[in-house]
């Protein structure tokens, strides 16, 4: 089989940072392997990828696709027409771009693109991040040539002969964060004299975590800690009303682009337990308190979190109990240097490095046959 002069790859999916940033990492890894490669993203209109992908230097096409509305079945008629339109746009995009391979990372936009790619006999690679396979990826597995996973035991969802264990790609290299600490503290306007607790709820935000902190602002201000709080875009305006001024030990952000500096500043991290987030936290190697979201399929965030807790690599606070426990648990951990060292040492042992490069190599193999 002749090698194409310029390889072309289409990458589809998104919706949240958990899909978008791994996709960008795979694209960057493909460029490192083959600087001449042509890459095109396809995402969902109005979602995070439409902002973050161009910011990373890649082209993107938006589809009007939307997810099924489980609360209002009448809205699903509109979803159906959006899907038909998205399938048409996806097919036109594939015909114009003529990719040698299609990569799906999950999320709404993966479905139309990979479905049409399968019909056009374009080789497909799926990247599944979670221990519980998403609906889109399960439906598309039959057409895929390769399925890259981050957990063992995924044969219950996908054909075993297609599975390759690669780990989850992360946003960037988080090595040597200590060297960035001074820069990080200045960047966020923090004092070097007090430790920082970083609070993350994902790109969209976590209602329970935001509510818990909002109800414990006095304890946070009275603590000997500084708080770096990513609210997510859905909650930012409400939180900003409660914390109108930056610099009062609490720094509030809708979204943090410089996560390397956020992690460098942090002494303790509070976070949800999405698969991509956990992959990053393992590389970062800081003490972590996980609050798994209950609003996910098969409660997979709890499974992700308990896998770390079983190795004494994280503290798990249930979503239902976070309101009373979370801030107290964070301050208790800040006062226990030995416990922080234990958690830090154990979580970094679980780090999977170079997942993006492994997946990129599989894409190249798929193209070259």
GROMACS .gro file of C-alpha atoms in nm:
model
  369
    1UNK     CA    1   0.000   0.000   0.000
    2UNK     CA    2   0.142   0.340  -0.101
    3UNK     CA    3   0.184   0.592   0.174
    4UNK     CA    4  -0.012   0.913   0.119
    5UNK     CA    5   0.214   1.212   0.061
    6UNK     CA    6   0.032   1.416   0.326
    7UNK     CA    7  -0.159   1.221   0.585
    8UNK     CA    8  -0.499   1.363   0.676
    9UNK     CA    9  -0.680   1.283   1.001
   10UNK     CA   10  -1.019   1.401   1.122
   11UNK     CA   11  -1.078   1.411   1.500
   12UNK     CA   12  -1.436   1.423   1.627
   13UNK     CA   13  -1.603   1.463   1.964
   14UNK     CA   14  -1.609   1.695   2.262
   15UNK     CA   15  -1.871   1.861   2.476
   16UNK     CA   16  -1.664   1.887   2.794
   17UNK     CA   17  -1.299   1.933   2.879
   18UNK     CA   18  -1.280   1.560   2.948
   19UNK     CA   19  -1.323   1.497   2.576
   20UNK     CA   20  -1.172   1.813   2.427
   21UNK     CA   21  -0.831   1.822   2.593
   22UNK     CA   22  -0.743   1.456   2.524
   23UNK     CA   23  -0.839   1.517   2.159
   24UNK     CA   24  -0.605   1.817   2.141
   25UNK     CA   25  -0.328   1.610   2.305
   26UNK     CA   26  -0.368   1.339   2.040
   27UNK     CA   27  -0.353   1.603   1.766
   28UNK     CA   28  -0.034   1.752   1.910
   29UNK     CA   29   0.121   1.405   1.932
   30UNK     CA   30   0.034   1.339   1.567
   31UNK     CA   31   0.207   1.665   1.472
   32UNK     CA   32   0.517   1.566   1.666
   33UNK     CA   33   0.533   1.235   1.478
   34UNK     CA   34   0.454   1.389   1.138
   35UNK     CA   35   0.484   1.771   1.122
   36UNK     CA   36   0.325   1.769   0.775
   37UNK     CA   37   0.007   1.593   0.882
   38UNK     CA   38  -0.323   1.770   0.808
   39UNK     CA   39  -0.571   1.771   1.095
   40UNK     CA   40  -0.935   1.876   1.112
   41UNK     CA   41  -1.159   1.868   1.419
   42UNK     CA   42  -1.536   1.827   1.416
   43UNK     CA   43  -1.728   1.931   1.727
   44UNK     CA   44  -2.073   2.034   1.849
   45UNK     CA   45  -2.183   2.393   1.796
   46UNK     CA   46  -2.183   2.600   2.114
   47UNK     CA   47  -1.968   2.355   2.307
   48UNK     CA   48  -1.626   2.400   2.464
   49UNK     CA   49  -1.435   2.260   2.166
   50UNK     CA   50  -1.547   2.547   1.941
   51UNK     CA   51  -1.336   2.779   2.159
   52UNK     CA   52  -1.050   2.558   2.278
   53UNK     CA   53  -0.959   2.382   1.952
   54UNK     CA   54  -0.892   2.702   1.751
   55UNK     CA   55  -0.703   2.840   2.052
   56UNK     CA   56  -0.476   2.535   2.027
   57UNK     CA   57  -0.407   2.610   1.660
   58UNK     CA   58  -0.638   2.364   1.485
   59UNK     CA   59  -0.930   2.403   1.245
   60UNK     CA   60  -1.274   2.288   1.354
   61UNK     CA   61  -1.614   2.239   1.191
   62UNK     CA   62  -1.924   2.263   1.411
   63UNK     CA   63  -2.227   2.033   1.390
   64UNK     CA   64  -2.575   2.126   1.521
   65UNK     CA   65  -2.592   1.791   1.702
   66UNK     CA   66  -2.738   1.769   2.053
   67UNK     CA   67  -2.793   1.498   2.312
   68UNK     CA   68  -3.120   1.325   2.392
   69UNK     CA   69  -3.335   1.515   2.641
   70UNK     CA   70  -3.446   1.263   2.902
   71UNK     CA   71  -3.673   1.512   3.083
   72UNK     CA   72  -3.867   1.651   2.788
   73UNK     CA   73  -3.933   1.394   2.517
   74UNK     CA   74  -4.095   1.655   2.289
   75UNK     CA   75  -3.759   1.831   2.256
   76UNK     CA   76  -3.619   1.511   2.106
   77UNK     CA   77  -3.801   1.585   1.781
   78UNK     CA   78  -3.566   1.880   1.742
   79UNK     CA   79  -3.275   1.654   1.840
   80UNK     CA   80  -3.372   1.417   1.557
   81UNK     CA   81  -3.369   1.694   1.295
   82UNK     CA   82  -3.037   1.821   1.431
   83UNK     CA   83  -2.895   1.470   1.393
   84UNK     CA   84  -3.009   1.445   1.030
   85UNK     CA   85  -2.850   1.782   0.956
   86UNK     CA   86  -2.531   1.678   1.138
   87UNK     CA   87  -2.505   1.356   0.939
   88UNK     CA   88  -2.534   1.555   0.617
   89UNK     CA   89  -2.268   1.808   0.724
   90UNK     CA   90  -2.039   1.529   0.848
   91UNK     CA   91  -2.061   1.348   0.514
   92UNK     CA   92  -1.989   1.666   0.320
   93UNK     CA   93  -1.692   1.745   0.546
   94UNK     CA   94  -1.548   1.396   0.502
   95UNK     CA   95  -1.584   1.415   0.122
   96UNK     CA   96  -1.412   1.753   0.110
   97UNK     CA   97  -1.130   1.678   0.357
   98UNK     CA   98  -1.076   1.314   0.240
   99UNK     CA   99  -0.916   1.188   0.564
  100UNK     CA  100  -0.705   0.874   0.571
  101UNK     CA  101  -0.831   0.800   0.925
  102UNK     CA  102  -1.106   0.920   1.159
  103UNK     CA  103  -1.056   0.945   1.536
  104UNK     CA  104  -1.345   0.964   1.782
  105UNK     CA  105  -1.298   1.073   2.143
  106UNK     CA  106  -1.661   1.047   2.256
  107UNK     CA  107  -1.924   1.316   2.290
  108UNK     CA  108  -2.208   1.423   2.062
  109UNK     CA  109  -2.010   1.500   1.747
  110UNK     CA  110  -1.834   1.163   1.733
  111UNK     CA  111  -2.154   0.984   1.633
  112UNK     CA  112  -2.235   1.152   1.300
  113UNK     CA  113  -1.872   1.173   1.189
  114UNK     CA  114  -1.773   0.815   1.267
  115UNK     CA  115  -2.101   0.675   1.137
  116UNK     CA  116  -2.043   0.844   0.803
  117UNK     CA  117  -1.673   0.753   0.804
  118UNK     CA  118  -1.772   0.388   0.847
  119UNK     CA  119  -2.007   0.409   0.550
  120UNK     CA  120  -1.725   0.560   0.343
  121UNK     CA  121  -1.477   0.287   0.450
  122UNK     CA  122  -1.247   0.534   0.625
  123UNK     CA  123  -1.043   0.356   0.897
  124UNK     CA  124  -1.170   0.446   1.245
  125UNK     CA  125  -0.996   0.467   1.583
  126UNK     CA  126  -1.203   0.519   1.898
  127UNK     CA  127  -1.059   0.649   2.224
  128UNK     CA  128  -1.259   0.547   2.533
  129UNK     CA  129  -1.147   0.716   2.854
  130UNK     CA  130  -1.374   0.565   3.116
  131UNK     CA  131  -1.403   0.228   3.283
  132UNK     CA  132  -1.765   0.236   3.164
  133UNK     CA  133  -1.792   0.279   2.787
  134UNK     CA  134  -2.008   0.565   2.662
  135UNK     CA  135  -2.315   0.499   2.449
  136UNK     CA  136  -2.170   0.666   2.138
  137UNK     CA  137  -1.851   0.460   2.148
  138UNK     CA  138  -2.036   0.134   2.212
  139UNK     CA  139  -2.260   0.191   1.911
  140UNK     CA  140  -1.964   0.278   1.689
  141UNK     CA  141  -1.735  -0.005   1.802
  142UNK     CA  142  -1.851  -0.239   1.526
  143UNK     CA  143  -1.714  -0.004   1.258
  144UNK     CA  144  -1.389   0.076   1.441
  145UNK     CA  145  -1.057  -0.084   1.350
  146UNK     CA  146  -0.885   0.008   1.678
  147UNK     CA  147  -1.026   0.098   2.021
  148UNK     CA  148  -0.781   0.263   2.263
  149UNK     CA  149  -0.879   0.226   2.629
  150UNK     CA  150  -0.748   0.335   2.969
  151UNK     CA  151  -0.876   0.048   3.182
  152UNK     CA  152  -0.844  -0.327   3.177
  153UNK     CA  153  -1.156  -0.542   3.139
  154UNK     CA  154  -1.312  -0.338   2.855
  155UNK     CA  155  -1.386  -0.661   2.664
  156UNK     CA  156  -1.734  -0.647   2.815
  157UNK     CA  157  -1.805  -0.345   2.594
  158UNK     CA  158  -1.584  -0.390   2.288
  159UNK     CA  159  -1.445  -0.675   2.071
  160UNK     CA  160  -1.127  -0.793   2.246
  161UNK     CA  161  -0.925  -0.812   1.924
  162UNK     CA  162  -0.972  -0.438   1.863
  163UNK     CA  163  -0.870  -0.318   2.210
  164UNK     CA  164  -0.533  -0.157   2.286
  165UNK     CA  165  -0.454  -0.041   2.641
  166UNK     CA  166  -0.294   0.303   2.604
  167UNK     CA  167  -0.404   0.506   2.906
  168UNK     CA  168  -0.568   0.847   2.879
  169UNK     CA  169  -0.396   1.142   2.710
  170UNK     CA  170  -0.372   1.459   2.916
  171UNK     CA  171  -0.354   1.828   2.833
  172UNK     CA  172   0.017   1.885   2.869
  173UNK     CA  173   0.334   1.783   3.045
  174UNK     CA  174   0.299   1.835   3.419
  175UNK     CA  175   0.655   1.739   3.507
  176UNK     CA  176   0.869   1.969   3.726
  177UNK     CA  177   0.577   2.168   3.865
  178UNK     CA  178   0.787   2.272   4.164
  179UNK     CA  179   1.002   2.487   3.936
  180UNK     CA  180   0.690   2.680   3.833
  181UNK     CA  181   0.557   2.743   4.184
  182UNK     CA  182   0.685   3.099   4.222
  183UNK     CA  183   0.553   3.193   3.877
  184UNK     CA  184   0.220   3.026   3.960
  185UNK     CA  185   0.169   3.217   4.285
  186UNK     CA  186   0.239   3.548   4.111
  187UNK     CA  187   0.010   3.456   3.821
  188UNK     CA  188  -0.288   3.403   4.052
  189UNK     CA  189  -0.199   3.687   4.289
  190UNK     CA  190  -0.126   3.465   4.588
  191UNK     CA  191   0.110   3.513   4.880
  192UNK     CA  192   0.406   3.277   4.908
  193UNK     CA  193   0.341   3.248   5.282
  194UNK     CA  194   0.018   3.047   5.273
  195UNK     CA  195  -0.061   2.713   5.104
  196UNK     CA  196  -0.313   2.694   4.818
  197UNK     CA  197  -0.612   2.461   4.793
  198UNK     CA  198  -0.718   2.416   4.429
  199UNK     CA  199  -1.086   2.339   4.370
  200UNK     CA  200  -1.195   2.194   4.035
  201UNK     CA  201  -1.541   2.091   3.919
  202UNK     CA  202  -1.475   2.026   3.552
  203UNK     CA  203  -1.512   2.266   3.258
  204UNK     CA  204  -1.888   2.305   3.310
  205UNK     CA  205  -1.875   2.307   3.689
  206UNK     CA  206  -1.996   2.091   3.976
  207UNK     CA  207  -2.306   2.210   4.160
  208UNK     CA  208  -2.234   2.026   4.484
  209UNK     CA  209  -1.874   2.149   4.512
  210UNK     CA  210  -1.968   2.508   4.432
  211UNK     CA  211  -2.259   2.500   4.676
  212UNK     CA  212  -2.040   2.354   4.950
  213UNK     CA  213  -1.776   2.625   4.916
  214UNK     CA  214  -2.039   2.898   4.888
  215UNK     CA  215  -2.185   2.786   5.221
  216UNK     CA  216  -1.844   2.777   5.390
  217UNK     CA  217  -1.688   3.106   5.281
  218UNK     CA  218  -1.630   3.224   5.637
  219UNK     CA  219  -1.434   2.909   5.724
  220UNK     CA  220  -1.232   2.947   5.404
  221UNK     CA  221  -1.147   3.311   5.477
  222UNK     CA  222  -1.056   3.232   5.837
  223UNK     CA  223  -0.830   2.943   5.738
  224UNK     CA  224  -0.454   2.968   5.700
  225UNK     CA  225  -0.497   2.877   5.333
  226UNK     CA  226  -0.558   3.043   4.998
  227UNK     CA  227  -0.825   2.903   4.765
  228UNK     CA  228  -0.805   2.879   4.386
  229UNK     CA  229  -1.160   2.803   4.277
  230UNK     CA  230  -1.264   2.703   3.924
  231UNK     CA  231  -1.643   2.727   3.927
  232UNK     CA  232  -1.719   2.619   3.569
  233UNK     CA  233  -1.905   2.848   3.334
  234UNK     CA  234  -2.255   2.755   3.455
  235UNK     CA  235  -2.187   2.868   3.813
  236UNK     CA  236  -1.943   3.156   3.778
  237UNK     CA  237  -2.190   3.447   3.792
  238UNK     CA  238  -2.359   3.318   4.107
  239UNK     CA  239  -2.028   3.258   4.285
  240UNK     CA  240  -1.889   3.595   4.176
  241UNK     CA  241  -2.181   3.766   4.356
  242UNK     CA  242  -2.072   3.594   4.678
  243UNK     CA  243  -1.701   3.659   4.625
  244UNK     CA  244  -1.701   4.000   4.450
  245UNK     CA  245  -1.336   4.084   4.510
  246UNK     CA  246  -1.029   3.885   4.415
  247UNK     CA  247  -0.741   3.873   4.661
  248UNK     CA  248  -0.936   3.796   4.979
  249UNK     CA  249  -0.762   3.457   5.008
  250UNK     CA  250  -1.011   3.331   4.747
  251UNK     CA  251  -0.947   3.357   4.372
  252UNK     CA  252  -1.251   3.265   4.160
  253UNK     CA  253  -1.234   3.168   3.792
  254UNK     CA  254  -1.490   3.043   3.543
  255UNK     CA  255  -1.220   2.837   3.371
  256UNK     CA  256  -0.845   2.809   3.421
  257UNK     CA  257  -0.646   2.786   3.098
  258UNK     CA  258  -0.305   2.762   3.268
  259UNK     CA  259  -0.367   2.437   3.451
  260UNK     CA  260   0.007   2.377   3.476
  261UNK     CA  261   0.031   2.688   3.695
  262UNK     CA  262  -0.283   2.596   3.892
  263UNK     CA  263  -0.135   2.256   3.973
  264UNK     CA  264   0.203   2.413   4.052
  265UNK     CA  265   0.044   2.654   4.301
  266UNK     CA  266  -0.163   2.386   4.476
  267UNK     CA  267  -0.074   2.203   4.795
  268UNK     CA  268  -0.404   2.011   4.798
  269UNK     CA  269  -0.656   1.954   4.516
  270UNK     CA  270  -1.033   1.903   4.540
  271UNK     CA  271  -1.182   1.757   4.222
  272UNK     CA  272  -1.448   1.551   4.051
  273UNK     CA  273  -1.336   1.206   3.939
  274UNK     CA  274  -1.370   1.196   3.561
  275UNK     CA  275  -1.128   0.961   3.389
  276UNK     CA  276  -0.931   1.233   3.212
  277UNK     CA  277  -0.906   1.439   3.529
  278UNK     CA  278  -0.777   1.142   3.727
  279UNK     CA  279  -0.514   1.074   3.460
  280UNK     CA  280  -0.391   1.432   3.503
  281UNK     CA  281  -0.400   1.417   3.882
  282UNK     CA  282  -0.185   1.103   3.882
  283UNK     CA  283   0.079   1.282   3.675
  284UNK     CA  284   0.062   1.592   3.896
  285UNK     CA  285   0.121   1.387   4.211
  286UNK     CA  286  -0.041   1.626   4.461
  287UNK     CA  287  -0.269   1.514   4.751
  288UNK     CA  288  -0.625   1.487   4.620
  289UNK     CA  289  -0.977   1.486   4.764
  290UNK     CA  290  -1.220   1.340   4.510
  291UNK     CA  291  -1.594   1.413   4.505
  292UNK     CA  292  -1.737   1.174   4.243
  293UNK     CA  293  -2.031   1.304   4.044
  294UNK     CA  294  -2.345   1.092   4.088
  295UNK     CA  295  -2.484   1.222   3.757
  296UNK     CA  296  -2.289   0.988   3.529
  297UNK     CA  297  -2.359   0.653   3.365
  298UNK     CA  298  -2.312   0.345   3.585
  299UNK     CA  299  -2.171   0.569   3.860
  300UNK     CA  300  -1.832   0.537   3.689
  301UNK     CA  301  -1.677   0.836   3.870
  302UNK     CA  302  -1.721   0.657   4.202
  303UNK     CA  303  -1.548   0.352   4.052
  304UNK     CA  304  -1.265   0.574   3.926
  305UNK     CA  305  -1.226   0.737   4.269
  306UNK     CA  306  -1.242   0.413   4.467
  307UNK     CA  307  -0.967   0.264   4.249
  308UNK     CA  308  -0.739   0.538   4.385
  309UNK     CA  309  -0.870   0.515   4.740
  310UNK     CA  310  -0.800   0.140   4.741
  311UNK     CA  311  -0.430   0.223   4.693
  312UNK     CA  312  -0.440   0.505   4.950
  313UNK     CA  313  -0.383   0.749   4.664
  314UNK     CA  314  -0.684   0.976   4.728
  315UNK     CA  315  -0.945   1.071   4.986
  316UNK     CA  316  -1.302   1.021   4.864
  317UNK     CA  317  -1.587   1.239   4.989
  318UNK     CA  318  -1.931   1.128   4.864
  319UNK     CA  319  -2.133   1.390   4.680
  320UNK     CA  320  -2.420   1.342   4.925
  321UNK     CA  321  -2.198   1.427   5.222
  322UNK     CA  322  -1.980   1.697   5.069
  323UNK     CA  323  -2.181   1.988   5.207
  324UNK     CA  324  -2.085   1.908   5.565
  325UNK     CA  325  -1.748   1.743   5.511
  326UNK     CA  326  -1.557   1.889   5.217
  327UNK     CA  327  -1.403   2.211   5.352
  328UNK     CA  328  -1.335   2.048   5.690
  329UNK     CA  329  -1.168   1.752   5.518
  330UNK     CA  330  -0.950   1.984   5.309
  331UNK     CA  331  -0.837   2.185   5.612
  332UNK     CA  332  -0.774   1.867   5.810
  333UNK     CA  333  -0.553   1.737   5.529
  334UNK     CA  334  -0.365   2.068   5.512
  335UNK     CA  335  -0.273   2.027   5.879
  336UNK     CA  336  -0.137   1.673   5.832
  337UNK     CA  337   0.193   1.680   5.644
  338UNK     CA  338   0.251   1.305   5.678
  339UNK     CA  339  -0.087   1.221   5.529
  340UNK     CA  340  -0.027   1.457   5.237
  341UNK     CA  341   0.309   1.296   5.165
  342UNK     CA  342   0.156   0.948   5.169
  343UNK     CA  343  -0.123   1.043   4.928
  344UNK     CA  344   0.118   1.223   4.699
  345UNK     CA  345   0.363   0.933   4.688
  346UNK     CA  346   0.091   0.680   4.612
  347UNK     CA  347  -0.098   0.871   4.344
  348UNK     CA  348   0.210   0.946   4.136
  349UNK     CA  349   0.285   0.572   4.118
  350UNK     CA  350  -0.038   0.534   3.920
  351UNK     CA  351   0.060   0.781   3.647
  352UNK     CA  352   0.038   0.664   3.284
  353UNK     CA  353   0.275   0.862   3.066
  354UNK     CA  354   0.283   0.915   2.688
  355UNK     CA  355  -0.073   0.793   2.624
  356UNK     CA  356  -0.113   1.060   2.355
  357UNK     CA  357   0.194   0.934   2.169
  358UNK     CA  358   0.075   0.572   2.192
  359UNK     CA  359  -0.262   0.664   2.045
  360UNK     CA  360  -0.101   0.877   1.774
  361UNK     CA  361   0.120   0.585   1.672
  362UNK     CA  362  -0.190   0.367   1.639
  363UNK     CA  363  -0.347   0.629   1.411
  364UNK     CA  364  -0.036   0.634   1.191
  365UNK     CA  365  -0.034   0.252   1.176
  366UNK     CA  366  -0.398   0.261   1.073
  367UNK     CA  367  -0.317   0.497   0.785
  368UNK     CA  368  -0.010   0.307   0.669
  369UNK     CA  369  -0.188  -0.026   0.681
   0.00000   0.00000   0.00000
